[in-house]
Short mmCIF file of C-alpha atoms in Angstrom, two decimals:
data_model
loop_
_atom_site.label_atom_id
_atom_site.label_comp_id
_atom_site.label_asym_id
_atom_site.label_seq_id
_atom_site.Cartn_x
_atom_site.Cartn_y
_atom_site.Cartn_z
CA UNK A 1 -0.68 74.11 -6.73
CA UNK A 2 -4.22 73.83 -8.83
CA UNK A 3 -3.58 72.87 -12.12
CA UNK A 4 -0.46 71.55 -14.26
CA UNK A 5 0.12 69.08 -16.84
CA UNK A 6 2.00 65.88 -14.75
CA UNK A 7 3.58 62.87 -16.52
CA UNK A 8 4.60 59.81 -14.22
CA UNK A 9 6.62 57.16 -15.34
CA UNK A 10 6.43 53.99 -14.59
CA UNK A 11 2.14 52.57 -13.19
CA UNK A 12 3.26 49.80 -11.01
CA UNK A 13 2.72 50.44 -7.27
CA UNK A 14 4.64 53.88 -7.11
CA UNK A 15 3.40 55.25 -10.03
CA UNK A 16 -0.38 54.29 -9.38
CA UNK A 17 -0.23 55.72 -5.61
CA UNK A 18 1.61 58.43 -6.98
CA UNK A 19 -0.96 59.74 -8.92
CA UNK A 20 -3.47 59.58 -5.95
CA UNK A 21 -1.15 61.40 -4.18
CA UNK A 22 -1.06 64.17 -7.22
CA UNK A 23 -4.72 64.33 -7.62
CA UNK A 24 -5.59 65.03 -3.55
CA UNK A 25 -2.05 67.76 -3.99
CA UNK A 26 -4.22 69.83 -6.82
CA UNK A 27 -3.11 68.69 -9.87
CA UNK A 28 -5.58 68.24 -12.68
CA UNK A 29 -3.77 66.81 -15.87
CA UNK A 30 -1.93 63.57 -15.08
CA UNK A 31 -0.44 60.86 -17.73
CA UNK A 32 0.78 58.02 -16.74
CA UNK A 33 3.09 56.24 -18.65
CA UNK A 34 3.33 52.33 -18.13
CA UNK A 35 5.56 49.97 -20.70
CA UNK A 36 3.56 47.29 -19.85
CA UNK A 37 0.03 46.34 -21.76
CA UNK A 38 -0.76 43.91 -20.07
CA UNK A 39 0.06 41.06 -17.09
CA UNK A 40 1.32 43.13 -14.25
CA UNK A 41 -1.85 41.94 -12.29
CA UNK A 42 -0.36 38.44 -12.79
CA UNK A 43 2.94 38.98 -10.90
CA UNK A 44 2.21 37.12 -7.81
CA UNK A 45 5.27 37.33 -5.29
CA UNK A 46 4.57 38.30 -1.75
CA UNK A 47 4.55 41.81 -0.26
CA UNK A 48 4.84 42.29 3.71
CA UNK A 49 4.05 45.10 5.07
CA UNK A 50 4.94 45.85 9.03
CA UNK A 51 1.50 46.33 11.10
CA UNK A 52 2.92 49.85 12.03
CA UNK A 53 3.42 50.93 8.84
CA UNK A 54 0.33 49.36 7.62
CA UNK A 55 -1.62 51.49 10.09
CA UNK A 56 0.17 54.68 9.07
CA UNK A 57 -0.85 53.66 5.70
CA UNK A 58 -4.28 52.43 5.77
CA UNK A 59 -5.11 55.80 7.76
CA UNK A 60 -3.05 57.88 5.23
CA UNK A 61 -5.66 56.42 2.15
CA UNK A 62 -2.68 54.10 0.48
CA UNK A 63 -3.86 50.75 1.52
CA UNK A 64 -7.68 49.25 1.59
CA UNK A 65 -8.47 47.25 4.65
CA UNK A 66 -10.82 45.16 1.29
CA UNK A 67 -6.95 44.28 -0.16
CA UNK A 68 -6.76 40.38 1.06
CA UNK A 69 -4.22 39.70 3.20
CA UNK A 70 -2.22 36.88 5.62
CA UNK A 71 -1.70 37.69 9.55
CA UNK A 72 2.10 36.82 10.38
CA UNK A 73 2.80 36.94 14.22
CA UNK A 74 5.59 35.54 14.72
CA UNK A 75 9.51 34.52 12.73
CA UNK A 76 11.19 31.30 13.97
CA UNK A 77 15.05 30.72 13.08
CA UNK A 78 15.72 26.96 12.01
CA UNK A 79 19.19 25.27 11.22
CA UNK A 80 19.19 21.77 9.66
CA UNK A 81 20.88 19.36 12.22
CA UNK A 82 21.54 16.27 11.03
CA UNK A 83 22.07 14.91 14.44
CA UNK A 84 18.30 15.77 15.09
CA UNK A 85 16.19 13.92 12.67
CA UNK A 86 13.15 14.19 15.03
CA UNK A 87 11.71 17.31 12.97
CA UNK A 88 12.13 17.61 9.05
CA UNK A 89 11.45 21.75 9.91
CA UNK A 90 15.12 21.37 11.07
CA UNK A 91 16.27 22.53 14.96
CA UNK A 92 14.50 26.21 15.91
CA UNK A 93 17.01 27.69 17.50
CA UNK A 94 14.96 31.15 18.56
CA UNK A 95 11.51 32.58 17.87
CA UNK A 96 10.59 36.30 17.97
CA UNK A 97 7.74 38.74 17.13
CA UNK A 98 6.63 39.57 13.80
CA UNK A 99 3.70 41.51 13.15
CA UNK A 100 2.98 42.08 9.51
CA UNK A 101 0.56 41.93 7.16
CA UNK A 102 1.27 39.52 3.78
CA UNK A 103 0.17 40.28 0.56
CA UNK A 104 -0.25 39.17 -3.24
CA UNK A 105 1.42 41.89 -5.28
CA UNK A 106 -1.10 41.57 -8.06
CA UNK A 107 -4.28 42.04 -5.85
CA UNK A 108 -2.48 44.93 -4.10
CA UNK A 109 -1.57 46.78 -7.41
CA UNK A 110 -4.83 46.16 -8.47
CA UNK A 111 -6.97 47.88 -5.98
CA UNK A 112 -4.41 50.89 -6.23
CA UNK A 113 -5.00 50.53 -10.11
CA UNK A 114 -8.50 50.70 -9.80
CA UNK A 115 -8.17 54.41 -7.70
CA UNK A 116 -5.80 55.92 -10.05
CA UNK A 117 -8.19 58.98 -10.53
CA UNK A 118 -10.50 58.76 -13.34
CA UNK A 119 -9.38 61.77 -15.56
CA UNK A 120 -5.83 60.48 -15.47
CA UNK A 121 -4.26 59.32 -19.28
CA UNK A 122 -3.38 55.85 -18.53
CA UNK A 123 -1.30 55.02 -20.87
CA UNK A 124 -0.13 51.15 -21.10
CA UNK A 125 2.23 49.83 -23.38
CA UNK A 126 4.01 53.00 -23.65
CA UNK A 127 7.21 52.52 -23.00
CA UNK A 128 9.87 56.37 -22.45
CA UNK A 129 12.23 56.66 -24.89
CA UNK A 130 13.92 59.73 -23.43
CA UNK A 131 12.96 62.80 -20.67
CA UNK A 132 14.71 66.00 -21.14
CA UNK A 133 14.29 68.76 -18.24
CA UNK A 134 14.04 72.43 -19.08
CA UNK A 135 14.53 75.49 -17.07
CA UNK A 136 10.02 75.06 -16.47
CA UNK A 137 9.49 71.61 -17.24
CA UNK A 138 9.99 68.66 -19.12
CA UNK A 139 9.82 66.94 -22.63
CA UNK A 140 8.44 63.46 -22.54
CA UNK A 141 9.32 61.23 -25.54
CA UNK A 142 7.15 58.17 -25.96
CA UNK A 143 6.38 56.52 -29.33
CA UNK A 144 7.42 58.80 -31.73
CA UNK A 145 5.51 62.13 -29.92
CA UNK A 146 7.11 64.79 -27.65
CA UNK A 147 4.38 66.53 -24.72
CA UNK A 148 5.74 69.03 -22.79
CA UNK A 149 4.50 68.39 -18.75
CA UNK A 150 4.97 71.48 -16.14
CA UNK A 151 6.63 68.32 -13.80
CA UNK A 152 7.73 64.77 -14.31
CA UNK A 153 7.32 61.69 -11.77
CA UNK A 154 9.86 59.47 -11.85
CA UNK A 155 8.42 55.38 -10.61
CA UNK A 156 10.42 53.42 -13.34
CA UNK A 157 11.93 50.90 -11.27
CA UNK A 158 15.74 50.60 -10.79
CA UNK A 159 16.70 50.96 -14.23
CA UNK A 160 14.19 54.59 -14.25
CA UNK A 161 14.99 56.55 -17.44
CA UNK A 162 14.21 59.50 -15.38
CA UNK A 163 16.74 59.11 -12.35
CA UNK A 164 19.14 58.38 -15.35
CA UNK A 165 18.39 61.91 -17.19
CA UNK A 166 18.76 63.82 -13.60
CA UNK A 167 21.96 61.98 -12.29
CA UNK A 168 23.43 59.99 -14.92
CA UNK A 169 26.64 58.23 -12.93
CA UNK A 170 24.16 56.66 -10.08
CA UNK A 171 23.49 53.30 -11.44
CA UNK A 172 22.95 50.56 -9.02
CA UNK A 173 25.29 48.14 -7.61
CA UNK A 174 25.64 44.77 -7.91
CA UNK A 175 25.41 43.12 -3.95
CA UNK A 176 27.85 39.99 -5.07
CA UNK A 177 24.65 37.19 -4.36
CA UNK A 178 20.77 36.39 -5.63
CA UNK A 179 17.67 36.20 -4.42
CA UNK A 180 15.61 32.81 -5.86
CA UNK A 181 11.98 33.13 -5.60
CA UNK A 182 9.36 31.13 -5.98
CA UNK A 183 5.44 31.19 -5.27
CA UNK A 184 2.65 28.15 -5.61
CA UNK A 185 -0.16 27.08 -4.17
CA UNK A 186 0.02 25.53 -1.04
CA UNK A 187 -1.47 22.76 -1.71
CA UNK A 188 1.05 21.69 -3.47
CA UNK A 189 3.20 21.61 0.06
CA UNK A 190 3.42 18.09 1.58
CA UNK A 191 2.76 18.25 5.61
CA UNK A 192 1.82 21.57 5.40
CA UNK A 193 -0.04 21.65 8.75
CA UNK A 194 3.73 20.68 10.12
CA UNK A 195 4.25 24.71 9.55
CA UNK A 196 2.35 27.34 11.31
CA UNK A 197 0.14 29.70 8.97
CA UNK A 198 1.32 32.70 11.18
CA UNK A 199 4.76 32.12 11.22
CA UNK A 200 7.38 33.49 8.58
CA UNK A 201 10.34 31.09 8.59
CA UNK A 202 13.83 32.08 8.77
CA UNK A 203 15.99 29.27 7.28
CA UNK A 204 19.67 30.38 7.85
CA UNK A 205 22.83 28.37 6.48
CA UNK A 206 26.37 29.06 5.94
CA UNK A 207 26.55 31.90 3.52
CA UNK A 208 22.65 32.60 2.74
CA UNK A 209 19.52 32.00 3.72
CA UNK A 210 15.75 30.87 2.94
CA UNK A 211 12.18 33.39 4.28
CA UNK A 212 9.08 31.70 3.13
CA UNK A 213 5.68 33.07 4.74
CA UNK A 214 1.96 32.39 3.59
CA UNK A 215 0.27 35.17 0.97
CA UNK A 216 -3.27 35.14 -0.09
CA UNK A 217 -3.97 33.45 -3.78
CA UNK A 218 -6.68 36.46 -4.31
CA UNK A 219 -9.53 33.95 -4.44
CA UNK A 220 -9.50 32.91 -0.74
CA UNK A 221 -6.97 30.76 -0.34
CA UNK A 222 -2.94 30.80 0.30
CA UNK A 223 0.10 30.56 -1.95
CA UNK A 224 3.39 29.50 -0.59
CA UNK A 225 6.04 32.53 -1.22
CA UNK A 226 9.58 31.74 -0.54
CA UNK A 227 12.83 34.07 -1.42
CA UNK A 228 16.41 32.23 -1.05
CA UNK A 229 19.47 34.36 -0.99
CA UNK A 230 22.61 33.07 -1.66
CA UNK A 231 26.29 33.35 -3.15
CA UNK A 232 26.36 32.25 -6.77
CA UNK A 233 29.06 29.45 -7.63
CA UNK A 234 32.19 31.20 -9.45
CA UNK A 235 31.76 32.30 -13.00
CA UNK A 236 27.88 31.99 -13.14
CA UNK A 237 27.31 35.97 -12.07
CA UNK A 238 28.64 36.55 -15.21
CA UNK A 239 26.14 39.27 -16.91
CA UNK A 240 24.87 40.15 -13.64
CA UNK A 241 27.23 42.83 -12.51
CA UNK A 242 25.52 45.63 -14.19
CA UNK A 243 21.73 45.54 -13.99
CA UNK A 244 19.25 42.78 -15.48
CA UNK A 245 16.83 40.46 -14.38
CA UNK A 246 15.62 37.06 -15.35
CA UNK A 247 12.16 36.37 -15.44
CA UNK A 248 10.23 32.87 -14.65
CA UNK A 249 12.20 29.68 -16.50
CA UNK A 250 14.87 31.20 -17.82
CA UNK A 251 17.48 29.89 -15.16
CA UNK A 252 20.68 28.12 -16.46
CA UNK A 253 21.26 24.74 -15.19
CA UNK A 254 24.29 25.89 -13.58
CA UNK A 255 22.29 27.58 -11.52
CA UNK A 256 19.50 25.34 -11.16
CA UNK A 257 21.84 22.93 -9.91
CA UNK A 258 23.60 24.94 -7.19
CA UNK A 259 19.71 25.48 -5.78
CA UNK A 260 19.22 21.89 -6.00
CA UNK A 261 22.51 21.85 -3.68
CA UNK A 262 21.30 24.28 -1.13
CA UNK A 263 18.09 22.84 -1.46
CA UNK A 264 19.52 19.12 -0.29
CA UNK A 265 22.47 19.46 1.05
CA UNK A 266 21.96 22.52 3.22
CA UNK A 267 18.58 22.63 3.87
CA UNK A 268 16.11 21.03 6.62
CA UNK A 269 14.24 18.35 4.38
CA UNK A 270 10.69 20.40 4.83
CA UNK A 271 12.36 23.58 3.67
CA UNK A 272 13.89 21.62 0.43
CA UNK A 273 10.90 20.23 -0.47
CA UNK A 274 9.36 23.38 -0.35
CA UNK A 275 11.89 25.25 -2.70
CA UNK A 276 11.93 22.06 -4.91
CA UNK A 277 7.89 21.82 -5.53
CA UNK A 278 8.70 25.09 -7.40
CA UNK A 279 8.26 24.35 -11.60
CA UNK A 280 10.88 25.59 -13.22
CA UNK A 281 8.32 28.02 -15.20
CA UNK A 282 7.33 29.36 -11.58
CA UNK A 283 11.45 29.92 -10.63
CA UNK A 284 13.05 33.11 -10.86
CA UNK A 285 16.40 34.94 -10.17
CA UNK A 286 16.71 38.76 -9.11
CA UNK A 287 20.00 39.89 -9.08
CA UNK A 288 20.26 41.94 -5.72
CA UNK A 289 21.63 45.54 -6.39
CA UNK A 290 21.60 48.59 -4.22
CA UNK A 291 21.66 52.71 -4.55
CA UNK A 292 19.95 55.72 -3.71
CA UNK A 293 20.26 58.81 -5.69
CA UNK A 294 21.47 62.16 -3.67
CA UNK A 295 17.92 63.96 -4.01
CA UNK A 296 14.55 62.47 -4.56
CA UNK A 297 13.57 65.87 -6.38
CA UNK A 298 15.28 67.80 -8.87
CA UNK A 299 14.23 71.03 -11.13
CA UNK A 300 10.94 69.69 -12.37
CA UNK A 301 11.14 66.07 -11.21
CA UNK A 302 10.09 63.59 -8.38
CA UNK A 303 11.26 60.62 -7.65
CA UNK A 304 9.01 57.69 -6.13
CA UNK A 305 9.52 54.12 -5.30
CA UNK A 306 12.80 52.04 -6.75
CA UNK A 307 13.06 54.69 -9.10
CA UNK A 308 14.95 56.85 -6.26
CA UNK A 309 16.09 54.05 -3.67
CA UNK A 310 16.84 50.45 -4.21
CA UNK A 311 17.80 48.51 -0.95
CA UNK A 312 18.40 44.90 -0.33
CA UNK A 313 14.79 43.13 0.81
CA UNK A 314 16.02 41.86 3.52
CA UNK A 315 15.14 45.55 5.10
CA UNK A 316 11.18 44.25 4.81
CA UNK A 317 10.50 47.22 3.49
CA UNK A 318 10.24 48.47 -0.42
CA UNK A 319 6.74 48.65 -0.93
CA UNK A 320 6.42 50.29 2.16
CA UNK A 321 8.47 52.92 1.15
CA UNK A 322 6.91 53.38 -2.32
CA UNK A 323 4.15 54.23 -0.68
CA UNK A 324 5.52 56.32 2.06
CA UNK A 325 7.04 58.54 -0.87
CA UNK A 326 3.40 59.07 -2.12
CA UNK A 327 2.16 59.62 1.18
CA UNK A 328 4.97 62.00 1.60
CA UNK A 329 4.22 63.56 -1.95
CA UNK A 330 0.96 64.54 -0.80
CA UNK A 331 1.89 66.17 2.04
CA UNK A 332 4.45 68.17 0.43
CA UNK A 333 1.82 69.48 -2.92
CA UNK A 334 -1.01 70.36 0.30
CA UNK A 335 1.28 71.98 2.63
CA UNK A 336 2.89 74.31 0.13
CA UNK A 337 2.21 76.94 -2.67
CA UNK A 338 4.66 76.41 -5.47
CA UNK A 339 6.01 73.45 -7.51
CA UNK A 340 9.52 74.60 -5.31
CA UNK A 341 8.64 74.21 -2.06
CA UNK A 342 6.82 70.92 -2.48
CA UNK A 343 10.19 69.64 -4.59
CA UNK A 344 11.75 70.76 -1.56
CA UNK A 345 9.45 69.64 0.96
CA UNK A 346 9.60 66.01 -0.29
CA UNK A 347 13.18 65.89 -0.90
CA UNK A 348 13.98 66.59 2.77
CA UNK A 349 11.98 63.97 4.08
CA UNK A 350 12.38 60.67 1.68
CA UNK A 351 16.01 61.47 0.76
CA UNK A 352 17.27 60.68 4.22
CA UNK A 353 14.74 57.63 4.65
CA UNK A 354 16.07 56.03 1.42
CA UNK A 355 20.03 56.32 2.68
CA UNK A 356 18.66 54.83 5.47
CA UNK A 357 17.22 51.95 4.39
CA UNK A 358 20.21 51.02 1.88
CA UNK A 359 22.66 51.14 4.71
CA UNK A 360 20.76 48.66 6.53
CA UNK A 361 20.00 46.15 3.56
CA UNK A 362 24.05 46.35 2.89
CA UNK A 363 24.54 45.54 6.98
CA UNK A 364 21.78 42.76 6.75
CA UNK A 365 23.39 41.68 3.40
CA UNK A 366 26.74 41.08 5.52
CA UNK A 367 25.04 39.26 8.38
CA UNK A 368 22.52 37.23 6.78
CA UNK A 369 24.56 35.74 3.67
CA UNK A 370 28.24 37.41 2.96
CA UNK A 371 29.64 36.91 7.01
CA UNK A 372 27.07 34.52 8.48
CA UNK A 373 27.72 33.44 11.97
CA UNK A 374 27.95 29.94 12.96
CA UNK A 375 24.29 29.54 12.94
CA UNK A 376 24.55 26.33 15.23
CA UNK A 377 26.26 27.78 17.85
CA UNK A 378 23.22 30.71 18.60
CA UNK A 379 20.23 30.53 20.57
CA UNK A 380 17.08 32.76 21.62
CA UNK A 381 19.04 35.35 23.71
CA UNK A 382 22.56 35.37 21.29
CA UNK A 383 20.71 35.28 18.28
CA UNK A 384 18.70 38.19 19.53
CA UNK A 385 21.90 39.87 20.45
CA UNK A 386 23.54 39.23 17.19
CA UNK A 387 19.76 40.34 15.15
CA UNK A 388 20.09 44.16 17.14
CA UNK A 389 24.10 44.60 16.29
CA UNK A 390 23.42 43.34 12.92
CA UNK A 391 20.29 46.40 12.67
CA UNK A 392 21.35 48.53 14.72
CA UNK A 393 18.78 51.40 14.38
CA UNK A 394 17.91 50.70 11.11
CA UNK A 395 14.36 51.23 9.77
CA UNK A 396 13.60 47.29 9.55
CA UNK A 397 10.29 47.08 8.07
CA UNK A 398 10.46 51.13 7.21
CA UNK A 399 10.79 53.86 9.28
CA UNK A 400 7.87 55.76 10.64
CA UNK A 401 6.09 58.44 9.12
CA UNK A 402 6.43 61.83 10.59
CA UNK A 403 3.37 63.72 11.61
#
């Protein structure tokens, strides 16, 4: 496995870990290809990562213990009952156990940033123009040159121009709702201290619902990060069926209005004012779409990351898996001799993980905002029963990593 000329596509979370992963596998000439010059330390959603996984991880080398993060212990469920106006949280009606660690994405893709290894081509602002595969390789064409790699990585997100030159009919699928998010500093929040800094709400409604935990702000202190899910009104999906995204302020005001509605009409009054102290230049929409592709490796490629799986976040689980696939990738390049076997090695491990994991974002999908249950009507012990049927044994918050 010594040696090799490597291109990965795509230096976000995947792509960085993936060339850790490639540099402790043997592999000596890596270039990595990001589109981006500049601002993807800036992105500052929240990342949570189950304590499980993030010992599997931490041990494995693909997350620093330095890497600030938020202890979450516990989720509580709240309804708004407007027969109850004794808490503006709205009525719990269970609690449960929820170990995970919160993070900042920037700070986290930072640190991995900083360990992509040293001799790697870093290439920002480089955005693929096209990848073709040949019976030993690949062709890599990137402003205006060709290079010729002995094996491409594919961690180019959902719309990866690698998954689309190895299996050109998997595209993802549009889920029928959004996700809103929004992040801020919290103290912004009025009557903060009325919500727990361990807890990671659950704010459930007829046909969606609101999560909103604590994340670090990477200078010590805490950001609010919320994510809303919900059914669009009729007619304003249009141009969302077939993959896009729209970043911070560029909402309609057909939209913004139906989150005002949730926000006061179907919301507990703390949670709305939460989702409301969001600017409109903090605000944005992701369009929830879902797909895995048949095999994570092909001839002379890898895939990593959302570049081979996309599932809903409600599984609590895609970073985790990005970097399960370059935990994963290691294994497979130290374990085996040839390019081959470690295609094949990797392949049979992450391609049943990422099924997996879409299944169970498309049965959470169902529960949680397409056939919600009459959220009133549950307490600790049905809504409990209703949370296993819903999961089943779905990898919620990833699935463990085999030894």
């Amino acid at each position: 496995m010594r040696g090799g000329r490597v291109a990965i596509v795509g230096g976000s979370i995947a792509g960085c870990a993936a060339s850790i992963a490639l540099e402790r596998g043997g592999a000596e000439d890596i270039t990595v290809y990001e589109r981006a010059a500049d601002g993807l330390a800036e992105r500052g959603v929240g990342v949570a990562v189950h304590n499980a996984r993030h010992a599997e991880l931490e041990s494995a080398g693909y997350i620093d213990a330095a890497v600030p993060w938020v202890p979450i212990t516990r989720r509580r469920w709240y309804v708004r009952d407007d027969s109850d106006v004794r808490s503006p949280l709205g009525r719990a009606i269970a609690t449960d156990p929820f170990p995970f660690h919160s993070y900042n994405w920037g700070p986290l893709w930072r640190e991995l940033r900083g360990r992509v290894p040293a001799t790697a081509d870093f290439r920002a602002g480089s955005a693929i123009e096209a990848v073709e595969f040949t019976p030993g390789g690949a062709e890599v064409h990137a402003g205006g040159r060709t290079e010729r790699y002995d094996v491409v990585i594919g961690a180019d997100g959902y719309r990866s121009t690698v998954r689309a030159a190895l299996y050109a009919d998997v595209l993802p699928e549009y889920a029928g709702y959004l996700a809103w998010r929004g992040a801020y500093p919290v103290e912004r929040l009025g009557d903060a201290e009325l919500w727990a800094e361990d807890e990671c709400a659950y704010v459930v409604f007829p046909g969606g619902h609101l999560v909103v935990y604590r994340i670090p702000d990477g200078a010590g202190g805490h950001r609010v990060n919320w994510v809303l899910y919900t059914v669009p009104p009729a007619g304003l999906d249009q141009g969302m069926r077939t993959p896009t995204s729209l970043p911070p302020g560029t909402a309609g005001d057909g939209l913004r209005a139906h989150l005002a509605h949730v926000a006061d009409e179907l919301l507990p009054a703390f949670w709305g004012g939460l989702v409301r102290a969001t600017t409109h230049d903090e605000l944005f929409l992701q369009p929830l779409y879902d797909f895995t592709a048949p095999h994570y490796a092909v001839g002379r490629a890898f895939l990593v990351g959302d570049a081979a799986t996309v599932a809903r976040p409600h599984t609590g689980a895609g970073a985790v898996k990005a970097l399960q696939d370059a935990t994963v990738l290691e294994a497979a390049l130290t374990s085996t001799a040839t390019w081959t076997e470690a295609l094949a090695a990797y392949d049979a491990d992450r391609a049943p993980s990422g099924q997996a994991m879409v299944e169970l974002g498309r049965r959470l999908g169902r529960g949680l905002v397409l056939e919600t249950p009459e959220w009133g009507a549950l307490d600790q012990e049905s809504l409990g029963m209703w949370w296993a049927e819903v999961t089943g044994t779905g990898p919620f918050g990833g699935r463990e990593l085999k030894r």
